[in-house]
Coordinates of C-alpha atoms in Angstrom, one line a residue:
Chain A
M15 CA 55.8 -0.6 11.4
S16 CA 55.0 2.5 13.4
L17 CA 51.5 3.6 14.3
R18 CA 51.6 6.1 11.5
Q19 CA 52.6 3.5 9.0
K20 CA 49.9 1.2 10.2
T21 CA 47.3 4.0 10.0
Y22 CA 48.5 4.7 6.5
D23 CA 48.2 1.0 5.6
L24 CA 44.6 1.0 7.0
K25 CA 43.7 4.0 5.0
K26 CA 45.0 2.5 1.8
R27 CA 43.1 -0.7 2.4
M28 CA 39.9 1.3 3.1
Q29 CA 40.4 3.3 -0.1
G30 CA 40.6 0.1 -2.1
A31 CA 37.4 -1.3 -0.6
M32 CA 35.5 2.0 -0.8
L33 CA 36.0 2.1 -4.6
G34 CA 33.6 -0.8 -4.9
G35 CA 33.6 -2.2 -8.5
G36 CA 36.1 0.5 -9.6
S37 CA 35.6 3.8 -11.5
K38 CA 34.5 2.1 -14.7
A39 CA 31.7 0.2 -13.1
I40 CA 30.7 3.3 -11.1
E41 CA 30.5 5.3 -14.3
K42 CA 28.3 2.7 -15.8
Q43 CA 26.0 2.8 -12.8
K44 CA 25.7 6.6 -13.0
A45 CA 25.0 6.4 -16.7
T46 CA 21.8 4.5 -15.9
G47 CA 20.7 7.4 -13.6
K48 CA 21.5 5.5 -10.5
M49 CA 23.5 6.5 -7.4
T50 CA 26.2 4.3 -6.0
A51 CA 25.4 2.2 -2.9
R52 CA 27.4 4.4 -0.6
E53 CA 25.9 7.6 -1.9
R54 CA 22.5 6.2 -1.3
I55 CA 23.2 5.3 2.3
V56 CA 24.7 8.8 2.9
S57 CA 21.6 10.5 1.4
I58 CA 19.2 8.6 3.5
L59 CA 20.9 9.0 6.8
D60 CA 21.6 12.1 8.8
P61 CA 24.9 13.8 7.6
D62 CA 28.0 12.2 9.1
T63 CA 26.2 9.5 11.0
F64 CA 27.0 6.5 8.8
H65 CA 29.3 4.0 10.4
E66 CA 30.3 1.1 8.2
Y67 CA 31.1 -2.4 9.4
D68 CA 32.5 -5.5 7.7
I69 CA 34.2 -3.5 4.9
F70 CA 37.1 -6.1 4.7
V71 CA 34.8 -9.1 4.4
E72 CA 35.9 -11.3 1.4
H73 CA 33.8 -13.6 -0.6
A74 CA 33.8 -17.4 -0.1
G75 CA 33.7 -18.6 -3.7
K76 CA 36.2 -21.3 -4.5
D77 CA 35.1 -22.7 -7.8
F78 CA 35.3 -21.3 -11.4
D79 CA 38.5 -19.3 -10.6
M80 CA 36.5 -17.2 -8.1
D81 CA 39.3 -17.6 -5.6
K82 CA 41.5 -15.3 -7.8
K83 CA 38.9 -12.5 -7.7
Y84 CA 38.7 -9.7 -5.2
L85 CA 35.2 -8.4 -4.5
P86 CA 35.3 -5.4 -2.2
G87 CA 33.0 -5.9 0.8
D88 CA 31.5 -8.8 -1.2
G89 CA 29.1 -6.4 -2.9
V90 CA 27.2 -5.1 0.0
I91 CA 27.7 -2.2 2.4
T92 CA 26.3 -2.5 6.0
G93 CA 26.3 -0.2 8.9
T94 CA 24.4 2.0 11.3
G95 CA 23.3 5.6 11.4
T96 CA 20.4 7.9 12.3
I97 CA 17.5 9.4 10.4
N98 CA 16.1 12.6 12.1
G99 CA 18.1 11.4 15.1
Y100 CA 16.4 7.9 15.2
P101 CA 18.8 5.0 15.2
M102 CA 18.8 2.7 12.1
C103 CA 20.5 -0.3 10.8
I104 CA 21.1 -0.2 7.1
F105 CA 22.5 -2.3 4.2
A106 CA 22.9 -1.5 0.5
Q107 CA 23.8 -3.9 -2.2
D108 CA 26.5 -2.6 -4.5
F109 CA 25.7 -3.3 -8.1
T110 CA 29.2 -2.2 -9.2
V111 CA 30.7 -5.2 -7.4
A112 CA 29.8 -8.4 -9.4
G113 CA 26.4 -7.0 -10.2
G114 CA 25.5 -6.9 -6.5
S115 CA 25.1 -10.6 -6.8
L116 CA 24.4 -12.5 -3.5
G117 CA 27.1 -14.9 -2.4
Y118 CA 27.6 -16.6 0.9
M119 CA 29.6 -13.8 2.7
H120 CA 27.3 -11.1 1.1
A121 CA 24.3 -12.8 2.8
K122 CA 26.3 -13.3 6.0
K123 CA 26.9 -9.5 6.2
I124 CA 23.2 -8.8 5.6
C125 CA 22.2 -11.4 8.3
K126 CA 24.7 -9.9 10.7
I127 CA 23.3 -6.4 10.4
M128 CA 19.8 -7.8 10.7
D129 CA 20.7 -9.6 13.9
H130 CA 22.1 -6.3 15.2
A131 CA 18.9 -4.5 14.4
M132 CA 16.9 -7.2 16.2
K133 CA 19.2 -7.1 19.3
L134 CA 19.3 -3.3 19.4
K135 CA 15.6 -3.1 18.6
V136 CA 16.0 -0.5 15.9
P137 CA 14.5 -0.4 12.4
I138 CA 16.3 -1.9 9.4
I139 CA 16.5 -0.4 5.9
G140 CA 17.6 -2.6 3.0
I141 CA 18.6 -1.2 -0.3
N142 CA 18.2 -3.8 -3.1
D143 CA 20.2 -3.5 -6.3
S144 CA 21.3 -6.9 -7.3
G145 CA 21.4 -9.2 -10.3
G146 CA 20.4 -12.1 -8.1
A147 CA 22.2 -15.2 -6.7
R148 CA 25.9 -15.5 -7.4
I149 CA 25.7 -18.6 -9.6
Q150 CA 29.4 -19.5 -9.0
E151 CA 28.7 -20.0 -5.3
G152 CA 25.8 -22.5 -6.0
V153 CA 23.8 -23.7 -3.1
N154 CA 25.6 -21.3 -0.7
A155 CA 23.9 -18.4 -2.5
L156 CA 20.5 -20.1 -1.9
A157 CA 21.3 -20.7 1.7
G158 CA 22.1 -17.0 2.0
Y159 CA 18.6 -16.1 0.7
G160 CA 17.0 -18.5 3.0
D161 CA 18.8 -17.1 6.0
I162 CA 17.7 -13.6 5.2
F163 CA 14.0 -14.7 4.7
Y164 CA 14.1 -16.4 8.1
R165 CA 15.4 -13.3 9.8
N166 CA 12.8 -11.1 8.0
T167 CA 10.1 -13.3 9.4
Q168 CA 11.5 -13.3 12.9
A169 CA 11.8 -9.5 12.8
S170 CA 8.3 -9.0 11.5
G171 CA 6.2 -7.2 14.1
V172 CA 9.3 -6.6 16.3
I173 CA 11.2 -3.9 14.4
P174 CA 10.0 -2.0 11.4
Q175 CA 11.6 -3.3 8.2
I176 CA 11.9 -1.1 5.1
S177 CA 13.0 -2.3 1.6
V178 CA 14.1 0.1 -1.1
I179 CA 14.3 -1.3 -4.6
L180 CA 16.8 0.7 -6.5
G181 CA 17.7 -1.6 -9.4
P182 CA 16.9 -5.1 -10.4
C183 CA 15.6 -7.5 -7.7
A184 CA 14.8 -10.7 -9.4
G185 CA 14.2 -14.4 -8.6
G186 CA 14.5 -15.4 -4.9
A187 CA 15.7 -11.9 -4.0
V188 CA 12.1 -10.5 -4.3
Y189 CA 10.9 -12.4 -1.2
S190 CA 13.0 -10.5 1.3
P191 CA 11.3 -7.2 0.4
A192 CA 7.9 -9.0 0.2
L193 CA 8.4 -10.1 3.8
T194 CA 9.2 -6.5 5.0
D195 CA 6.8 -3.9 6.1
F196 CA 7.3 -1.1 3.5
V197 CA 8.6 -1.4 -0.1
F198 CA 9.8 1.7 -1.8
V199 CA 10.2 1.9 -5.6
V200 CA 11.5 4.5 -8.1
D201 CA 10.2 4.9 -11.6
K202 CA 12.3 3.4 -14.3
I203 CA 15.0 2.2 -11.8
S204 CA 13.2 -0.5 -9.8
K205 CA 12.5 -3.8 -11.4
M206 CA 11.1 -6.8 -9.5
F207 CA 10.0 -10.2 -10.8
I208 CA 10.3 -13.9 -10.0
T209 CA 11.3 -14.7 -13.5
G210 CA 12.5 -12.1 -16.0
P211 CA 11.2 -11.5 -19.6
E212 CA 13.8 -13.9 -21.1
V213 CA 12.7 -16.9 -19.2
I214 CA 9.0 -16.0 -19.7
K215 CA 9.6 -15.8 -23.4
T216 CA 11.4 -19.2 -23.6
V217 CA 9.0 -21.1 -21.3
L218 CA 5.7 -19.5 -22.1
G219 CA 6.2 -17.7 -25.4
E220 CA 4.9 -14.5 -23.9
E221 CA 6.8 -11.3 -24.7
I222 CA 7.0 -8.3 -22.4
S223 CA 9.5 -5.7 -21.4
Q224 CA 11.1 -5.6 -18.0
E225 CA 9.3 -2.3 -17.3
N226 CA 5.9 -3.7 -18.2
L227 CA 6.5 -6.9 -16.3
G228 CA 7.8 -5.6 -13.0
G229 CA 8.6 -1.9 -13.2
A230 CA 7.9 0.5 -10.4
R231 CA 4.5 1.5 -11.7
V232 CA 3.4 -2.1 -12.1
H233 CA 4.2 -2.8 -8.4
A234 CA 2.8 0.4 -7.1
E235 CA -0.5 0.3 -9.1
I236 CA -1.3 -3.3 -10.2
S237 CA 0.4 -5.9 -8.0
G238 CA 0.5 -3.8 -4.8
N239 CA 3.9 -5.1 -3.8
A240 CA 5.3 -1.6 -3.5
H241 CA 3.9 0.9 -1.0
F242 CA 5.7 4.1 -2.0
F243 CA 6.3 5.3 -5.6
A244 CA 8.8 8.0 -6.4
H245 CA 10.1 9.6 -9.6
S246 CA 13.7 9.9 -8.4
E247 CA 16.0 8.3 -5.8
Q248 CA 16.1 11.6 -3.9
E249 CA 12.3 11.8 -3.7
C250 CA 12.3 8.2 -2.5
F251 CA 14.7 9.1 0.3
E252 CA 12.6 12.0 1.4
Q253 CA 9.6 9.6 1.6
I254 CA 11.6 7.2 3.8
K255 CA 12.6 10.0 6.2
D256 CA 8.9 11.1 6.3
L257 CA 7.7 7.6 7.0
V258 CA 10.3 6.9 9.7
S259 CA 9.1 10.0 11.7
Y260 CA 5.6 8.4 12.0
I261 CA 6.6 4.9 13.3
P262 CA 8.3 3.7 16.5
W263 CA 11.7 2.0 16.6
N264 CA 10.3 -1.2 17.8
N265 CA 7.1 -2.9 19.1
K266 CA 7.8 -2.0 22.7
K267 CA 7.8 1.7 22.0
T268 CA 5.3 4.2 20.7
A269 CA 6.1 6.6 17.9
E270 CA 7.8 9.9 18.8
S271 CA 5.5 12.7 19.8
F272 CA 5.7 16.1 18.0
P273 CA 4.4 19.5 19.1
P274 CA 0.6 19.5 18.4
K275 CA -0.5 21.7 15.6
A276 CA -4.0 22.8 14.5
P277 CA -5.3 21.6 11.1
K278 CA -5.2 24.1 8.2
S279 CA -8.9 24.9 8.6
R280 CA -8.9 27.5 5.9
D281 CA -7.9 24.9 3.2
Y282 CA -9.8 22.0 4.6
K283 CA -13.4 22.8 5.6
I284 CA -15.6 19.8 6.1
G285 CA -18.6 21.9 5.2
T286 CA -17.3 22.6 1.7
I287 CA -15.7 19.2 1.1
F288 CA -18.6 17.0 2.1
P289 CA -21.4 16.9 -0.5
T290 CA -25.1 17.2 0.5
N291 CA -26.2 14.7 -2.1
P292 CA -25.4 11.2 -0.6
A293 CA -24.7 9.8 -4.1
E294 CA -22.0 12.4 -4.8
P295 CA -18.3 11.4 -4.4
Y296 CA -15.7 13.4 -2.6
D297 CA -12.1 12.9 -1.6
V298 CA -12.0 11.4 1.8
R299 CA -8.3 12.4 2.2
S300 CA -9.5 16.0 2.5
I301 CA -11.8 15.0 5.4
I302 CA -8.7 13.3 7.1
K303 CA -6.7 16.4 6.5
S304 CA -9.4 18.6 8.0
I305 CA -8.9 16.9 11.4
V306 CA -5.2 16.1 11.6
D307 CA -2.2 18.2 12.8
N308 CA -1.1 20.7 10.2
S309 CA -3.3 18.8 7.7
E310 CA -0.4 16.5 7.0
F311 CA -1.2 13.0 5.8
L312 CA 1.3 10.4 4.6
E313 CA -0.6 8.0 2.3
V314 CA 0.7 4.4 2.0
S315 CA 0.0 2.4 -1.2
E316 CA -1.6 5.5 -2.8
L317 CA -1.8 4.1 -6.3
F318 CA -2.9 0.5 -5.4
A319 CA -6.6 -0.3 -4.6
S320 CA -7.3 3.4 -4.2
N321 CA -10.9 2.7 -3.2
I322 CA -9.5 2.5 0.3
V323 CA -7.1 5.0 1.8
I324 CA -4.5 4.1 4.4
G325 CA -1.8 6.2 5.9
Y326 CA -0.3 8.1 8.8
A327 CA -1.0 11.5 10.4
R328 CA -0.7 13.0 13.8
I329 CA -3.5 14.1 16.1
N330 CA -2.4 16.3 19.1
G331 CA 1.2 15.4 18.2
D332 CA 0.9 11.6 18.3
T333 CA 0.9 9.2 15.3
V334 CA -2.4 7.8 14.2
G335 CA -3.1 5.2 11.5
F336 CA -6.0 6.0 9.2
V337 CA -8.1 3.6 7.2
A338 CA -10.8 5.3 5.1
N339 CA -13.1 4.3 2.3
Q340 CA -12.6 6.5 -0.8
P341 CA -15.9 7.3 -2.4
L342 CA -13.9 9.0 -5.2
N343 CA -12.8 5.7 -6.5
R344 CA -15.0 2.7 -7.3
A345 CA -17.6 4.1 -4.9
G346 CA -15.3 3.2 -2.0
V347 CA -16.3 -0.5 -2.1
L348 CA -14.4 -3.2 -0.4
D349 CA -13.0 -5.8 -2.8
C350 CA -10.2 -8.3 -2.8
D351 CA -7.3 -5.8 -3.1
S352 CA -8.7 -3.1 -0.8
S353 CA -9.4 -5.6 1.9
D354 CA -6.0 -7.1 1.6
K355 CA -4.3 -3.6 1.7
A356 CA -6.3 -2.4 4.7
A357 CA -5.9 -5.6 6.7
R358 CA -2.1 -5.6 6.4
F359 CA -2.0 -1.9 7.4
V360 CA -4.2 -2.6 10.5
R361 CA -1.8 -5.5 11.5
F362 CA 1.2 -3.2 11.2
C363 CA -0.4 -0.5 13.3
D364 CA -1.4 -3.1 15.9
S365 CA 2.1 -4.6 16.1
F366 CA 3.7 -1.2 16.5
N367 CA 1.2 0.5 19.0
I368 CA -0.2 2.9 16.6
P369 CA -3.9 3.8 17.3
L370 CA -6.3 3.3 14.5
V371 CA -8.9 5.8 13.2
T372 CA -11.4 4.3 10.7
M373 CA -13.5 6.5 8.5
V374 CA -16.5 4.7 7.0
D375 CA -18.4 5.6 3.8
L376 CA -18.9 2.5 1.7
P377 CA -21.8 0.9 -0.2
G378 CA -20.5 -2.6 0.8
Y379 CA -18.4 -5.4 -0.6
L380 CA -18.2 -5.3 -4.4
P381 CA -20.5 -7.9 -6.0
G382 CA -19.7 -9.8 -9.2
I383 CA -18.4 -13.0 -10.7
D384 CA -14.9 -11.6 -10.9
Q385 CA -14.7 -10.8 -7.3
E386 CA -16.3 -14.0 -6.1
H387 CA -14.0 -16.1 -8.1
A388 CA -11.0 -14.0 -7.1
G389 CA -11.8 -14.9 -3.5
V390 CA -13.5 -11.8 -2.1
I391 CA -14.7 -14.0 0.8
R392 CA -11.3 -15.0 1.9
H393 CA -9.7 -11.6 1.2
G394 CA -12.6 -9.7 2.8
A395 CA -12.3 -11.9 5.9
K396 CA -8.7 -10.7 6.4
L397 CA -10.0 -7.2 7.3
L398 CA -12.5 -8.7 9.8
Y399 CA -9.6 -10.7 11.3
A400 CA -7.2 -7.8 11.4
Y401 CA -9.6 -5.5 13.1
S402 CA -10.9 -8.1 15.6
E403 CA -7.3 -9.1 16.5
A404 CA -6.1 -5.5 17.0
T405 CA -5.8 -4.3 20.6
V406 CA -4.6 -0.8 20.0
P407 CA -7.1 2.0 20.5
K408 CA -9.7 1.7 17.7
I409 CA -11.9 4.7 16.9
T410 CA -14.4 4.6 14.1
V411 CA -16.2 7.6 12.5
I412 CA -19.1 6.8 10.2
L413 CA -19.4 9.6 7.7
R414 CA -22.1 8.4 5.4
K415 CA -22.9 4.9 4.1
A416 CA -22.3 1.9 6.2
Y417 CA -24.2 -1.0 4.7
G418 CA -24.2 -4.7 5.2
G419 CA -21.0 -6.6 5.6
G420 CA -19.0 -3.5 4.9
Y421 CA -20.4 -1.9 8.0
I422 CA -19.3 -4.8 10.1
A423 CA -15.8 -5.0 8.5
M424 CA -15.0 -1.3 8.9
C425 CA -14.1 -1.6 12.6
S426 CA -17.7 -1.6 13.9
H427 CA -18.6 -1.8 17.5
H428 CA -19.0 -5.5 17.0
L429 CA -15.3 -6.0 16.2
K430 CA -14.6 -4.2 19.4
A431 CA -14.0 -0.6 18.3
D432 CA -13.5 1.4 21.5
F433 CA -15.5 4.4 20.2
V434 CA -17.9 4.6 17.3
F435 CA -18.9 8.1 16.3
A436 CA -21.4 8.8 13.5
W437 CA -22.2 12.0 11.7
P438 CA -25.9 12.9 11.3
T439 CA -25.5 12.0 7.6
A440 CA -24.6 8.4 8.5
E441 CA -26.8 5.7 6.9
I442 CA -26.3 2.4 8.9
A443 CA -28.5 -0.4 7.6
V444 CA -28.4 -4.0 6.5
M445 CA -28.6 -3.0 2.9
G446 CA -29.3 -0.1 0.6
P447 CA -32.8 1.3 0.6
E448 CA -33.5 0.2 -3.0
G449 CA -32.5 -3.4 -2.4
A450 CA -34.1 -3.6 1.0
A451 CA -37.4 -2.1 -0.1
N452 CA -37.6 -4.6 -3.0
I453 CA -37.3 -7.5 -0.6
I454 CA -39.3 -6.3 2.3
F455 CA -42.2 -4.9 0.3
R456 CA -42.0 -7.3 -2.5
S457 CA -45.7 -8.3 -2.5
E458 CA -46.9 -4.8 -2.0
I459 CA -44.9 -3.6 -5.0
M460 CA -45.9 -6.5 -7.2
N461 CA -49.6 -6.2 -6.4
A462 CA -49.8 -2.4 -6.6
E463 CA -51.6 -0.8 -9.5
D464 CA -48.5 1.2 -10.3
P465 CA -45.6 -0.9 -9.1
E466 CA -43.0 1.7 -10.0
E467 CA -44.7 4.4 -8.0
M468 CA -45.2 1.9 -5.1
R469 CA -41.5 1.0 -5.2
R470 CA -40.6 4.7 -5.1
V471 CA -42.8 5.3 -2.1
K472 CA -41.5 2.2 -0.3
V473 CA -37.9 3.1 -0.9
Q474 CA -38.5 6.6 0.4
E475 CA -40.3 5.1 3.5
Y476 CA -37.3 2.8 4.2
K477 CA -34.8 5.6 3.6
E478 CA -36.5 7.8 6.2
K479 CA -36.9 5.1 8.7
F480 CA -33.5 3.3 8.5
A481 CA -31.0 5.3 6.5
N482 CA -29.7 7.2 9.5
P483 CA -27.5 6.7 12.5
Y484 CA -30.2 6.7 15.1
V485 CA -31.4 3.1 14.8
A486 CA -27.8 1.9 15.4
A487 CA -27.5 4.5 18.2
A488 CA -30.7 3.2 19.8
Y489 CA -29.0 -0.2 20.3
G490 CA -25.7 1.4 21.5
Y491 CA -23.8 0.4 18.4
V492 CA -22.9 4.0 17.9
D493 CA -21.5 5.7 21.0
A494 CA -22.3 9.3 19.9
V495 CA -23.8 11.1 16.9
I496 CA -21.6 14.1 16.5
Q497 CA -21.5 17.2 14.3
P498 CA -18.9 16.9 11.5
N499 CA -16.9 19.9 12.9
E500 CA -16.7 18.2 16.3
T501 CA -14.8 15.2 14.8
R502 CA -11.3 16.3 15.7
E503 CA -12.3 17.2 19.2
Y504 CA -14.0 13.8 19.8
V505 CA -11.2 11.8 18.2
T506 CA -8.5 13.7 20.2
H507 CA -10.4 13.0 23.4
A508 CA -10.9 9.3 22.6
L509 CA -7.2 8.9 21.8
K510 CA -6.3 10.6 25.1
I511 CA -8.7 8.4 27.1
G512 CA -7.6 5.3 25.2
K513 CA -3.8 5.8 25.8
S514 CA -3.5 3.3 28.6
K515 CA -5.8 0.8 27.0
E516 CA -5.1 -2.9 27.9
E517 CA -6.9 -5.7 26.2
Y518 CA -6.0 -9.3 26.2
R519 CA -6.5 -12.2 23.8
P520 CA -6.8 -15.9 24.7
E521 CA -3.4 -17.4 25.0
K522 CA -2.3 -19.1 21.7
K523 CA 0.8 -19.6 19.6
H524 CA -0.7 -17.5 16.8
G525 CA -4.0 -17.3 15.0
V526 CA -4.7 -18.6 11.5
P527 CA -5.8 -15.6 9.5
P528 CA -7.3 -16.2 6.1
F529 CA -4.0 -15.5 4.2
Chain B
M12 CA 10.9 -23.6 -31.3
S13 CA 9.6 -25.0 -34.6
E14 CA 6.8 -23.2 -36.3
E15 CA 4.6 -26.2 -36.0
K16 CA 5.1 -26.5 -32.3
S17 CA 4.4 -22.8 -31.7
K18 CA 1.2 -23.1 -33.6
N19 CA 0.1 -26.0 -31.4
D20 CA 1.1 -24.0 -28.3
K21 CA -1.5 -21.4 -29.2
I22 CA -4.2 -23.9 -28.6
Y23 CA -3.2 -24.3 -25.0
R24 CA -1.9 -21.0 -24.1
K25 CA -3.5 -17.7 -24.0
V26 CA -0.8 -15.2 -25.0
Y27 CA -0.7 -12.3 -22.6
I28 CA -1.8 -9.1 -24.3
L29 CA -1.9 -5.8 -22.6
S30 CA -5.4 -4.4 -23.1
D31 CA -5.8 -1.1 -24.8
P32 CA -5.9 1.5 -22.1
G33 CA -8.0 3.8 -24.4
L34 CA -11.0 1.5 -24.2
I35 CA -13.0 2.6 -21.2
Y36 CA -15.1 -0.2 -19.5
P37 CA -17.2 0.3 -16.4
F38 CA -15.6 -0.9 -13.2
I39 CA -19.0 -2.4 -12.3
P40 CA -22.3 -2.7 -14.2
G41 CA -24.5 0.4 -13.8
T42 CA -26.2 3.2 -15.6
V43 CA -24.4 6.0 -17.5
S44 CA -26.2 9.1 -16.2
G45 CA -24.2 11.8 -18.0
F46 CA -21.2 12.6 -20.1
I47 CA -18.7 15.3 -19.1
V48 CA -16.8 15.0 -22.4
K49 CA -18.0 14.8 -26.0
K50 CA -16.6 13.3 -29.1
G51 CA -13.5 15.1 -30.3
D52 CA -12.6 16.5 -26.9
A53 CA -8.9 16.4 -26.0
V54 CA -8.4 14.9 -22.5
V55 CA -5.4 14.4 -20.2
K56 CA -5.0 11.7 -17.6
G57 CA -7.2 12.3 -14.7
D58 CA -9.8 14.3 -16.6
Q59 CA -13.5 13.5 -15.8
L60 CA -15.1 11.5 -18.6
F61 CA -18.6 10.4 -17.6
I62 CA -20.8 9.6 -14.6
L63 CA -21.7 6.0 -13.9
D64 CA -24.5 5.4 -11.4
A65 CA -23.7 2.2 -9.5
M66 CA -23.2 1.0 -5.9
K67 CA -25.4 3.8 -4.6
M68 CA -23.1 6.4 -6.1
N69 CA -22.7 8.8 -9.0
N70 CA -19.2 7.6 -9.8
I71 CA -17.1 9.9 -11.8
V72 CA -15.0 7.9 -14.2
L73 CA -11.6 9.5 -14.9
S74 CA -9.4 9.2 -18.0
P75 CA -6.5 6.8 -17.6
I76 CA -4.5 8.3 -20.5
D77 CA -3.9 11.5 -22.5
G78 CA -5.7 11.6 -25.9
V79 CA -8.8 12.5 -27.9
V80 CA -12.3 11.1 -27.4
K81 CA -12.7 9.1 -30.6
K82 CA -16.0 7.5 -30.0
I83 CA -18.9 7.3 -27.5
N84 CA -20.7 4.0 -27.7
V85 CA -23.6 4.5 -25.3
K86 CA -26.4 7.0 -24.6
I87 CA -27.3 8.7 -21.4
G88 CA -29.5 6.5 -19.3
E89 CA -28.3 3.3 -20.9
K90 CA -27.5 0.3 -18.7
V91 CA -23.9 -1.0 -19.2
S92 CA -22.3 -4.2 -18.2
K93 CA -18.7 -5.3 -17.6
N94 CA -17.7 -5.9 -21.2
D95 CA -19.3 -2.8 -22.7
V96 CA -16.8 -0.2 -24.1
I97 CA -18.4 3.1 -23.0
L98 CA -16.0 5.3 -24.9
E99 CA -12.8 5.1 -26.8
I100 CA -9.8 7.4 -26.4
E101 CA -7.0 7.6 -28.9

């Protein structure tokens, strides 16, 4: 054969493989409102940057007449490309090929691209759209899952791992996304569960639809498994591109810098956002937007445990991770879910050299039987652990309430925050004035002629004496009491000063956080 | 599954029921200090319903669904606990 003929032969082979499950299966995929695996990859990556590998891999199934079947690429597409010029490894399961089921070679392909990502030290994106294990391949399919989970764990904290759920992701398959750093879901398309509605009905007699059991909304709002919720695949891809711009390629690098921009001070004025009445709620995201570049803030896990806000923004062009109590929701308390959510975020930022800015306004940990029995002690401890462990620059701004254990947990001076700033409106005390006055002045209140009046007087007395930032400042627990409109200036300066921060922890294999 | 067996099953297993999202419970015990809506008002998801004073805050409780306020069960100033339905939306 001449070179021309050989090239023609290659092209023909490629065409066969590129068709995936064939035009009928593709039509079916499109009818459910989903894109094909290859279309998805091309939409996420920069135009013309996708390079595919292992397109001629064939499956390894021998039993049940599988050896007579041809599964193009064994149901998964792997390769490399760029997003906004950043290098990426990527794989996408192809539902049109045997339902995207995971067989031995399918898993091998995924492992191979993950190994590449680890060696090249670039992020990996995995698009999940699979019916689960390929039953015909038996234990080899299970081995495949195990190999992937192991690699997910090895890569954790070394390269950012992003999972995109664009179809079913059931059974063992769910644990790979769960081990990665960010999970993206799309309304009505994503479905994640360990056991589906059928099994649940047979075993437990409970009836529930796929959507109510493990749809995108369930995971974005209730379970917290998903971090980003989108209404369409295209919106989801835009979110990925946005996120990637804020995080570094690996744990040895810092995120890319952008040209500094001023906040949109006309839209976000602290004076008008922040209420004068300390009991009045406000949206803490507006306060964040009032101090960050171009007032752009990318919120993570927006719908889950919204009493705490986490996300990325830039200050003076550099990425910063924000953790902030949200008085707008459940008074901004710390509870099981919000502690868990914030702790994981803090650990991600610490792994990937992203400085942390914490904004504090919380009445404390949420009391109650539900919370105690759900393990608020062990979940709450995660946040203390994560902040204490973190060695990236840590800057804390106390806006208003900082009471009790909540004060300590929200990156206080005692957990080795590098800088703690407080607004003059800050109230830093062991507990709220009402509770404290009732305990300290118990006998005075009980013995008074008018106990109610006495209580009121004592609460007021306590408020005036302790509900301010100056007691904490007197002990040096607050580095500076600042005017609210000086916040950006102070935080920018602290980040600049803290850029070369070096802090060491005792040598150990790893700690034992209260998982 | 035979009918008898499924009857027995009920003794041991609590069948999962999605709670009615139109019944508004307080997220934490507190005092209802004011209503923003009244009976018969049409609300959409995210509309402000009432103010619950708890955890040192005047928390504004938002509507989780679209609907009409069918019933208000408590008065202003009343203390409410976890299992009290404050208002019902249909």
